[in-house]
């Protein structure tokens, strides 16, 4: 199947569409600004309360009649443009496929060779997030504003987190010879391209964010130039690992106030190979903040549930130890080593202040605004080579009823996209029916076997009906989702003699399903057959979550509170039960009590988890085994969205012995 790189099949139709939208846009923009001026966010309300001269109120009084007059004068042009724009949507394609044209930064072909090199299998990292990029006036109903700036900032934060090298932690101990899984921790390779093997003076701490002043300062004008200049300092995440070896020797000489685990010495060596920087990582642009152990300018690791390191007192002579610094350490036991209520809960899990390193696939929802989608796509292309955006239909094309907004779905991948299709849910109701909510199905190639068979994976991205009380509608959409997934896999499978049979490595569903696994009102969705075919890593059974699972829906009223407006602060809040009760939306309960800020807080639960990542082993290669290695709740988009993104690392094992 040919992937669509343009929204229309001919340049003439594209010209007509651009012309009609040019007539519509002034009216659309003026109406959006006029409505937005009467919908202040809590952040703007606080600013106005600090303004004794009521400057903001004066601006509204002056601008409102101006906006209104211009809006009325633009209506005739908008009407003419609409008469041309609406019928054109029948010829519009359901998505736009964008591929990075800069071959120096392209890596898709290189990634395909990794499966053959490893032999025994590979791990893949998936992420999903609802980013609420609606037109500004509509975004304000969820207490968010400045959609265009948020889109760019969201893209920058995602690529900042994903483009970091990964950390591998090896524990050498007389009683523990295991090798830990690859960490989601943060890291930056040593500055200076001349350094290829260097021990880095570092302190390891919990998984904190990387001092995002570079992201928030708004100094973006020279960003790309700095990226190009510093790009060679840091290679691709998988090519520049930070290897941390923890030895159990001489542990008797170490004392620490946090003596929960064994003690030992730590040798740290960051291996920075000098090669073309795939994504021209911008992380080197961030300035170090004194005392911030999570700064991007220091080579730091964190895995809060695994390792915690403090620097030893006194100076160390690097020349004596051959540029390898020894630090005293205290090891905190992994979270999985704690006493578990359920023995089958063996995967690593954490609340992380940033997206995982080496993120392979990203599914986004509510990217409704077309200009914001373009800005977000440009930022994501610094890390992801392949992007599908502007997904969905408009007007009366393909779905029942008029569609004012597209589906809001977006997909980004480091691996080549082989095929894609989109389906619109036909049963939307109320205000939700104005958007072409549906499902996007993608087939990607992730490797080749020694017999030149393609190894592929399937990813589905969806956003279900949102209105409360419409459980039947959501269940019907889940039925359609399962049916469409099966049809897509059948229509895109390859098993002819000329085309050797493909091997399927994974089948994953990501998205905002708009129901949780705890609310009594969502019992119908909780018992849907989708959860018998696909596994939810956070779920024990209908109505029962795993103890470590938390909600992903934030209380919009508290988005700009100092306690949660930064990735670090939000992480600390979500790690605390009282903090979660303060800032997460909880399943409805009859027994509620007011907290100190007047919000209602239920007596139990960990918040409404409506953002899901599901996987299945059905239809995969029978000799392969799929399991979840890590699962993360991510706070990196604090202040930019009312949802908490989630990520999981899925390992596909072939059963072959490593060479």
XYZ file of C-alpha atoms in Angstrom:
659
model
C 0.000 0.000 0.000
C 1.244 3.470 -0.854
C 1.585 5.842 2.083
C 0.035 9.266 1.484
C 2.541 12.100 1.608
C 0.052 14.812 0.606
C -3.532 15.440 1.756
C -4.934 15.421 -1.811
C -4.192 13.290 -4.872
C -3.505 16.277 -7.165
C -1.814 19.644 -6.855
C -4.906 21.374 -8.245
C -7.078 20.088 -5.401
C -4.383 21.077 -2.938
C -4.395 24.598 -4.381
C -8.176 24.853 -4.093
C -8.012 23.627 -0.513
C -5.328 26.156 0.396
C -7.331 28.951 -1.224
C -10.565 28.008 0.527
C -8.830 27.686 3.899
C -7.200 31.097 3.401
C -10.696 32.545 3.164
C -11.925 30.628 6.216
C -8.940 31.057 8.511
C -9.358 34.772 9.452
C -12.897 34.127 10.641
C -11.794 30.962 12.457
C -8.874 32.706 14.184
C -10.871 35.775 15.219
C -13.677 33.638 16.624
C -11.158 31.537 18.522
C -9.451 34.614 20.015
C -12.776 36.248 20.890
C -14.008 33.191 22.772
C -10.626 32.640 24.440
C -10.639 36.142 25.908
C -13.687 35.189 28.008
C -12.250 31.854 29.203
C -9.280 32.658 31.460
C -7.206 29.846 32.918
C -6.300 29.703 36.601
C -2.810 30.892 35.647
C -4.232 34.011 34.011
C -6.607 34.600 36.910
C -3.684 34.639 39.303
C -1.857 37.106 37.089
C -4.878 39.371 37.020
C -5.255 39.196 40.790
C -1.681 40.492 41.074
C -2.401 43.364 38.676
C -3.718 46.333 40.700
C -4.356 48.364 37.548
C -6.507 45.664 35.938
C -4.420 45.926 32.774
C -5.649 42.583 31.458
C -9.268 43.564 31.960
C -8.627 46.825 30.123
C -7.121 44.920 27.193
C -10.207 42.702 26.956
C -12.495 45.730 26.949
C -10.523 47.270 24.095
C -9.905 44.173 21.992
C -13.363 42.603 22.240
C -15.169 45.117 19.983
C -12.237 45.057 17.555
C -12.314 41.251 17.318
C -16.091 41.304 16.963
C -16.047 43.879 14.147
C -13.350 42.007 12.238
C -15.169 38.714 12.782
C -18.376 40.076 11.277
C -16.525 41.533 8.294
C -14.768 38.203 7.618
C -17.963 36.121 7.621
C -18.802 36.585 3.901
C -15.335 35.453 2.848
C -15.491 32.504 5.234
C -18.849 31.452 3.785
C -17.459 31.473 0.239
C -14.404 29.543 1.373
C -16.584 26.980 3.167
C -18.597 26.329 0.005
C -15.351 25.320 -1.727
C -13.673 23.642 1.269
C -16.503 21.305 2.296
C -16.931 19.275 -0.932
C -13.146 19.010 -1.306
C -13.014 16.874 1.838
C -14.513 13.965 -0.096
C -11.206 13.686 -1.967
C -9.028 14.227 1.081
C -6.747 11.421 2.212
C -7.071 10.117 5.785
C -3.558 11.011 6.946
C -0.256 12.605 5.916
C 2.936 10.553 6.007
C 6.126 12.464 6.697
C 9.612 11.017 6.501
C 12.790 12.770 7.532
C 14.635 13.798 4.378
C 18.002 14.473 6.011
C 19.852 11.224 5.339
C 22.581 12.184 7.808
C 20.050 11.893 10.624
C 17.994 8.999 9.237
C 18.402 5.731 11.127
C 15.508 3.469 10.129
C 17.596 1.239 7.872
C 20.297 0.943 10.524
C 17.804 -0.132 13.184
C 16.605 -3.013 11.006
C 20.016 -4.676 11.216
C 20.001 -4.765 15.014
C 17.634 -7.729 15.231
C 19.960 -9.860 13.111
C 22.932 -8.705 15.162
C 21.393 -9.585 18.521
C 19.967 -12.899 17.357
C 18.110 -13.697 20.583
C 15.530 -10.915 20.192
C 15.059 -7.270 20.978
C 13.184 -4.839 23.192
C 10.921 -2.039 21.955
C 9.735 1.007 23.839
C 6.221 2.412 23.357
C 4.773 5.666 24.646
C 1.331 7.248 24.608
C 0.079 10.678 25.656
C -2.999 12.861 25.378
C -1.538 16.323 24.695
C -4.778 18.365 24.437
C -3.749 20.449 21.419
C -7.142 21.886 20.569
C -7.850 25.371 19.254
C -6.959 27.731 22.078
C -10.524 28.567 23.077
C -11.461 24.883 23.373
C -8.264 23.985 25.235
C -9.224 26.497 27.915
C -12.127 24.294 28.976
C -9.426 21.994 30.390
C -7.502 24.960 31.871
C -4.838 24.974 29.140
C -3.885 27.802 26.788
C -1.396 28.944 24.132
C -1.762 25.834 21.990
C 0.903 26.763 19.435
C 3.619 27.335 22.035
C 2.611 24.213 23.943
C 2.875 22.105 20.789
C 6.463 23.139 20.218
C 7.369 22.697 23.875
C 5.766 19.258 24.038
C 7.766 18.145 21.002
C 10.995 19.476 22.469
C 10.469 17.754 25.804
C 9.637 14.436 24.204
C 12.711 14.433 21.963
C 14.895 15.680 24.826
C 13.867 12.721 26.955
C 13.950 10.102 24.210
C 17.283 11.111 22.666
C 19.283 10.414 25.819
C 21.550 7.377 25.866
C 20.424 4.443 27.938
C 22.076 3.306 31.136
C 22.889 -0.305 31.841
C 23.556 -1.239 35.454
C 25.571 -4.328 36.308
C 25.627 -5.500 39.915
C 28.611 -7.621 41.002
C 27.985 -9.221 44.357
C 28.796 -12.542 46.056
C 25.064 -13.023 46.532
C 23.691 -11.390 43.377
C 25.110 -12.024 39.915
C 22.151 -10.836 37.892
C 22.275 -8.104 35.290
C 19.646 -5.451 35.636
C 17.424 -4.442 32.795
C 18.267 -1.372 30.745
C 17.278 1.684 32.693
C 14.974 4.498 31.658
C 17.372 6.892 33.389
C 18.773 10.116 32.061
C 22.259 10.663 30.760
C 24.320 12.947 28.600
C 27.591 11.930 27.074
C 30.751 13.850 27.972
C 31.120 17.241 26.352
C 33.819 17.509 23.753
C 33.936 15.251 20.729
C 37.556 14.349 21.351
C 36.609 12.251 24.350
C 35.820 8.684 23.418
C 36.232 6.896 26.755
C 36.057 8.897 29.919
C 35.043 8.451 33.503
C 32.574 11.116 34.486
C 32.354 12.834 37.825
C 28.784 12.126 38.740
C 26.225 11.548 41.430
C 23.364 9.146 40.944
C 19.982 10.004 42.326
C 16.320 9.356 41.764
C 14.775 9.710 38.328
C 14.354 13.457 38.125
C 13.813 15.809 35.242
C 16.657 17.476 33.454
C 16.437 21.100 34.339
C 14.097 22.272 31.651
C 14.968 25.936 31.769
C 16.273 25.556 28.264
C 12.855 24.351 27.207
C 10.876 26.968 29.057
C 13.016 30.007 28.529
C 11.671 30.596 25.068
C 15.146 31.125 23.631
C 14.558 29.039 20.575
C 15.890 31.211 17.815
C 19.359 29.741 17.735
C 18.425 26.319 18.979
C 18.888 24.444 15.756
C 22.276 25.989 15.175
C 23.408 24.920 18.605
C 22.004 21.474 17.941
C 24.125 21.158 14.859
C 27.208 22.387 16.647
C 26.888 20.054 19.584
C 25.334 17.169 17.761
C 28.553 15.234 17.422
C 29.042 15.140 21.146
C 26.359 12.626 21.647
C 25.560 9.681 19.448
C 22.425 7.681 19.255
C 21.180 6.463 22.598
C 21.906 2.830 21.925
C 25.388 3.619 20.705
C 26.421 5.686 23.714
C 25.496 3.729 26.805
C 26.662 4.576 30.277
C 27.835 1.366 31.896
C 27.759 1.326 35.676
C 29.433 -1.536 37.497
C 28.646 -1.968 41.161
C 31.080 -4.147 43.055
C 30.408 -5.838 46.355
C 34.038 -5.716 47.465
C 35.209 -3.724 50.464
C 31.649 -3.103 51.509
C 32.645 -3.237 55.103
C 34.400 0.126 54.804
C 31.280 1.988 53.806
C 28.676 3.568 55.998
C 25.592 5.410 54.900
C 22.531 6.818 56.542
C 20.398 5.006 54.008
C 21.486 1.453 54.748
C 18.545 -0.372 53.242
C 20.708 -2.491 50.983
C 24.243 -3.693 50.513
C 27.149 -1.301 50.026
C 29.975 -1.281 47.543
C 32.187 0.658 45.176
C 30.979 2.100 41.911
C 33.018 2.440 38.749
C 31.443 4.678 36.134
C 32.634 4.975 32.549
C 30.661 6.765 29.884
C 31.453 5.532 26.424
C 30.826 8.276 23.865
C 31.500 7.101 20.351
C 32.178 9.874 17.867
C 29.772 9.377 14.995
C 27.083 11.410 13.226
C 24.395 12.437 15.660
C 21.144 10.922 14.465
C 18.845 13.456 16.036
C 21.171 16.373 16.811
C 20.135 16.146 20.437
C 19.417 19.519 21.989
C 20.190 18.351 25.476
C 23.606 19.939 25.527
C 21.969 23.356 25.332
C 20.663 23.135 28.856
C 22.579 25.012 31.471
C 23.543 23.279 34.675
C 21.737 24.367 37.777
C 23.823 24.135 40.905
C 22.653 21.325 43.086
C 20.545 19.755 40.396
C 21.726 16.197 40.110
C 19.430 15.628 37.214
C 20.968 18.310 35.037
C 21.590 17.465 31.440
C 25.137 18.716 31.657
C 26.133 16.004 34.085
C 26.320 12.319 33.276
C 23.745 11.063 35.721
C 21.711 7.954 36.288
C 18.830 7.495 38.580
C 16.673 4.342 38.697
C 15.239 5.276 42.062
C 14.176 1.754 42.820
C 17.613 0.332 42.103
C 20.633 2.524 42.755
C 21.434 5.574 44.807
C 24.955 6.969 44.926
C 26.546 9.713 46.950
C 29.995 11.161 46.407
C 32.736 10.215 48.847
C 34.272 12.873 51.014
C 37.652 14.127 49.910
C 39.319 14.704 46.559
C 40.164 11.943 44.121
C 43.237 11.830 41.950
C 41.974 10.864 38.527
C 45.427 10.192 37.118
C 46.052 7.550 39.788
C 42.904 5.638 38.981
C 43.328 5.984 35.228
C 40.428 8.417 34.761
C 37.959 6.143 36.506
C 36.383 7.656 39.593
C 35.412 5.457 42.519
C 32.484 6.472 44.638
C 31.026 5.030 47.776
C 27.504 3.840 47.261
C 24.481 2.585 49.063
C 22.222 0.293 47.106
C 18.504 0.498 47.553
C 16.724 -2.709 46.758
C 14.710 -2.837 43.573
C 11.017 -2.238 43.932
C 10.423 -5.710 42.558
C 12.371 -7.166 45.474
C 9.881 -5.766 47.946
C 7.239 -7.955 49.440
C 4.614 -8.428 46.776
C 0.965 -9.112 47.202
C 0.851 -10.733 43.776
C 3.649 -13.050 42.692
C 2.998 -12.489 38.971
C 3.926 -8.796 39.226
C 7.547 -9.067 38.060
C 7.950 -6.074 35.769
C 9.856 -2.958 36.762
C 7.732 0.128 37.227
C 8.399 3.730 38.122
C 7.171 7.301 38.054
C 9.674 9.060 35.832
C 10.240 12.768 35.247
C 11.009 12.260 31.561
C 10.265 10.058 28.596
C 12.323 6.860 28.390
C 15.582 6.825 26.500
C 15.428 5.195 23.069
C 11.670 5.579 22.697
C 10.755 3.647 19.540
C 7.061 4.367 18.993
C 4.901 7.265 20.158
C 1.096 7.501 19.976
C -0.510 10.880 20.636
C -4.132 11.887 21.033
C -5.951 15.239 20.798
C -3.571 16.801 18.274
C -6.600 18.538 16.778
C -5.116 21.890 15.801
C -3.477 21.670 12.342
C -0.918 24.422 12.927
C 0.034 22.859 16.264
C 0.376 19.476 14.542
C 2.893 20.953 12.105
C 4.960 22.436 14.926
C 4.857 19.206 16.893
C 5.841 17.170 13.827
C 8.866 19.403 13.186
C 10.096 18.879 16.729
C 9.505 15.125 16.717
C 11.462 14.763 13.476
C 14.622 15.580 15.406
C 14.270 12.127 16.927
C 11.655 10.132 14.975
C 12.285 9.514 11.298
C 8.681 8.608 10.420
C 5.538 10.534 11.420
C 1.830 10.189 10.582
C -0.201 13.318 11.333
C -3.385 15.214 10.372
C -5.209 11.896 10.736
C -8.940 11.750 10.126
C -11.706 13.233 8.017
C -13.504 16.568 7.851
C -16.947 17.762 6.854
C -19.359 14.903 6.051
C -16.776 12.600 4.498
C -16.629 9.018 5.693
C -18.491 9.405 9.003
C -22.009 10.156 10.084
C -22.534 13.836 10.735
C -20.406 16.897 10.133
C -16.831 16.742 11.473
C -15.383 20.047 12.581
C -12.128 18.492 13.881
C -10.067 15.546 12.691
C -9.308 12.476 14.843
C -6.490 14.174 16.774
C -4.305 11.062 16.415
C -0.595 11.223 15.645
C 2.016 8.488 15.376
C 5.813 8.729 15.355
C 8.278 5.897 14.798
C 11.990 5.270 14.550
C 11.291 2.184 12.437
C 10.031 2.210 8.829
C 6.259 2.321 8.395
C 5.072 -0.243 5.869
C 1.346 0.361 5.910
C -1.292 2.456 7.650
C -5.041 2.883 7.638
C -7.608 4.896 9.556
C -11.212 4.201 10.539
C -13.691 6.672 11.987
C -16.069 5.613 14.759
C -19.579 6.137 13.342
C -21.441 6.326 16.670
C -20.155 9.546 18.224
C -22.740 11.528 20.156
C -23.125 15.084 21.409
C -20.156 17.410 21.317
C -17.840 14.426 20.808
C -19.426 13.833 17.403
C -17.864 17.065 16.094
C -14.462 15.319 16.060
C -13.648 12.404 13.752
C -12.535 10.160 16.597
C -11.389 6.800 15.397
C -8.439 4.422 15.236
C -5.156 4.528 13.326
C -3.550 1.189 12.487
C 0.138 0.982 11.591
C 2.381 -1.823 10.407
C 6.111 -1.299 10.959
C 9.183 -3.273 10.034
C 11.508 -3.846 12.979
C 14.075 -6.240 11.526
C 14.964 -9.121 9.231
C 15.959 -12.698 9.939
C 19.034 -14.459 8.622
C 16.707 -15.961 5.977
C 15.724 -12.420 4.901
C 12.239 -12.715 6.322
C 10.733 -9.426 7.408
C 10.022 -9.008 11.105
C 7.059 -6.692 11.573
C 4.955 -5.244 14.344
C 1.473 -3.771 14.606
C 0.577 -0.648 16.568
C -2.949 0.729 16.969
C -3.629 4.241 18.237
C -7.148 5.220 19.281
C -9.258 7.720 21.204
C -12.688 6.650 22.421
C -15.887 8.560 23.138
C -15.419 10.864 26.133
C -18.868 11.750 27.511
C -19.684 10.199 30.879
C -22.562 7.748 31.014
C -22.104 6.560 27.419
C -20.672 3.136 28.264
C -22.617 1.441 25.473
C -21.061 3.739 22.869
C -17.547 3.002 24.121
C -18.198 -0.751 24.133
C -19.419 -0.551 20.538
C -16.220 1.313 19.653
C -14.138 -1.378 21.366
C -15.971 -3.990 19.274
C -15.117 -2.044 16.132
C -11.518 -1.644 17.283
C -11.045 -5.408 17.589
C -12.717 -6.005 14.237
C -10.608 -3.383 12.475
C -7.364 -4.695 13.986
C -8.096 -8.190 12.656
C -9.024 -6.848 9.224
C -5.880 -4.722 9.048
C -3.618 -7.620 9.940
C -5.252 -9.872 7.366
C -5.157 -7.282 4.595
C -1.500 -6.405 5.180
C -0.086 -9.880 5.826
C 2.401 -11.295 3.330
C 2.673 -15.060 2.810
C 3.093 -15.663 -0.916
C 5.992 -17.603 -2.422
C 7.463 -14.465 -3.945
C 7.038 -12.720 -0.591
C 8.272 -14.976 2.258
C 6.007 -15.159 5.253
C 6.506 -12.297 7.658
C 7.166 -12.853 11.329
C 5.068 -10.747 13.698
C 6.959 -9.525 16.758
C 4.240 -7.580 18.591
C 0.693 -6.271 18.452
C 0.105 -3.244 20.703
C -2.874 -0.927 21.289
C -2.269 2.537 22.753
C -4.645 5.369 23.449
C -7.059 7.308 25.601
C -9.999 4.964 26.226
C -11.886 7.418 28.482
C -12.790 4.845 31.129
C -10.884 3.444 34.092
C -10.686 0.107 35.821
C -12.080 1.276 39.157
C -15.204 3.400 38.611
C -18.494 1.645 39.145
C -19.904 3.571 36.159
C -17.309 1.895 33.899
C -18.085 -1.730 34.760
C -19.394 -2.480 31.286
C -16.143 -1.374 29.607
C -14.014 -3.094 32.258
C -15.531 -6.464 31.336
C -15.156 -6.042 27.585
C -13.740 -8.957 25.591
C -10.828 -6.752 24.455
C -9.168 -7.462 27.807
C -9.324 -11.223 27.262
C -7.412 -10.919 24.014
C -5.072 -8.078 24.999
C -3.190 -7.810 28.279
C -3.099 -4.675 30.422
C 0.140 -4.571 32.484
C -1.550 -2.431 35.178
C -4.653 -4.543 35.596
C -5.305 -7.564 37.816
C -8.952 -8.135 36.956
C -12.068 -6.097 36.133
C -12.319 -3.437 38.822
C -8.953 -4.247 40.426
C -5.650 -2.539 39.611
C -2.144 -3.603 40.512
C -0.901 -1.856 43.663
C 1.647 0.298 41.843
C -0.705 1.594 39.105
C -1.748 5.247 39.387
C -4.217 7.494 37.589
C -3.321 9.363 34.419
C -5.934 12.138 34.531
C -4.900 15.309 36.362
C -7.288 17.714 38.055
C -7.335 20.681 35.613
C -7.820 23.210 38.414
C -4.414 22.400 39.870
C -2.289 22.329 36.715
C -0.438 25.550 37.561
C 0.038 24.983 41.277
C 3.678 25.214 42.260
C 3.547 21.677 43.640
C 2.901 20.136 40.205
C 3.894 22.661 37.537
C 7.351 21.120 36.879
C 8.287 17.514 36.020
C 10.229 17.082 39.279
C 7.457 18.472 41.446
C 4.730 16.454 39.757
C 6.828 13.318 40.142
C 7.181 13.899 43.879
C 3.445 14.496 44.210
C 2.498 11.322 42.334
C 4.869 9.263 44.453
C 2.905 10.322 47.542
C -0.586 9.018 48.253
C -1.795 12.296 49.727
C -0.366 14.174 46.745
C -2.204 11.925 44.321
C -5.464 12.533 46.148
C -4.867 16.258 45.819
C -4.038 16.487 42.107
C -5.423 13.420 40.338
C -9.014 12.853 39.257
C -10.387 9.863 41.139
C -13.182 7.416 40.404
C -16.474 8.805 41.611
C -17.468 7.727 45.090
C -20.370 8.457 47.383
C -18.067 8.785 50.362
C -16.063 11.935 49.775
C -14.468 14.473 52.057
C -13.096 17.935 51.278
C -9.346 18.455 51.478
C -7.506 21.602 52.447
C -8.082 23.215 49.050
C -11.766 22.413 48.919
C -11.552 19.675 46.299
C -13.409 16.436 46.849
C -11.171 13.431 47.411
C -12.356 9.811 47.533
C -11.283 7.561 50.354
C -9.530 4.926 48.252
C -7.883 4.257 44.897
C -4.962 5.798 43.019
C -6.744 7.938 40.446
C -8.499 7.372 37.139
C -6.202 5.582 34.706
C -7.784 6.222 31.305
C -4.618 6.085 29.147
C -3.853 2.481 28.210
C -1.117 0.384 26.645
C -2.257 -3.133 25.765
C -0.414 -6.003 24.100
C -1.252 -9.492 22.928
C 0.595 -12.705 22.173
C -2.102 -13.997 19.819
C -1.078 -14.248 16.188
C 2.637 -13.841 16.932
C 5.402 -16.284 16.115
C 4.747 -19.374 18.230
C 8.403 -19.828 19.132
C 8.797 -16.280 20.420
C 7.968 -14.966 23.852
C 6.709 -11.451 24.580
C 6.904 -9.870 28.010
C 6.839 -6.407 29.562
C 10.197 -5.334 30.913
C 9.375 -1.883 32.299
C 6.362 0.364 32.738
C 6.527 4.087 33.489
C 4.212 6.951 34.358
C 5.828 10.116 32.982
C 5.631 13.641 34.392
C 7.691 15.406 31.724
C 4.674 17.217 30.276
C 3.768 18.866 33.598
C 1.941 22.124 32.954
C 1.434 21.279 29.271
C -1.320 18.645 29.430
C -3.953 17.394 31.842
C -2.895 13.779 31.234
C 0.053 11.778 32.542
C 1.820 9.988 29.641
C 2.738 6.330 30.045
C 5.446 4.177 28.477
C 6.325 0.512 28.440
C 9.284 -1.490 27.219
C 8.316 -4.779 25.606
C 10.877 -7.533 25.085
C 10.534 -10.059 22.271
C 12.664 -13.167 22.892
C 13.266 -15.618 20.065
C 14.664 -18.368 22.260
C 17.924 -18.504 20.317
C 21.199 -18.463 22.192
C 23.148 -15.257 21.965
C 26.283 -15.509 19.914
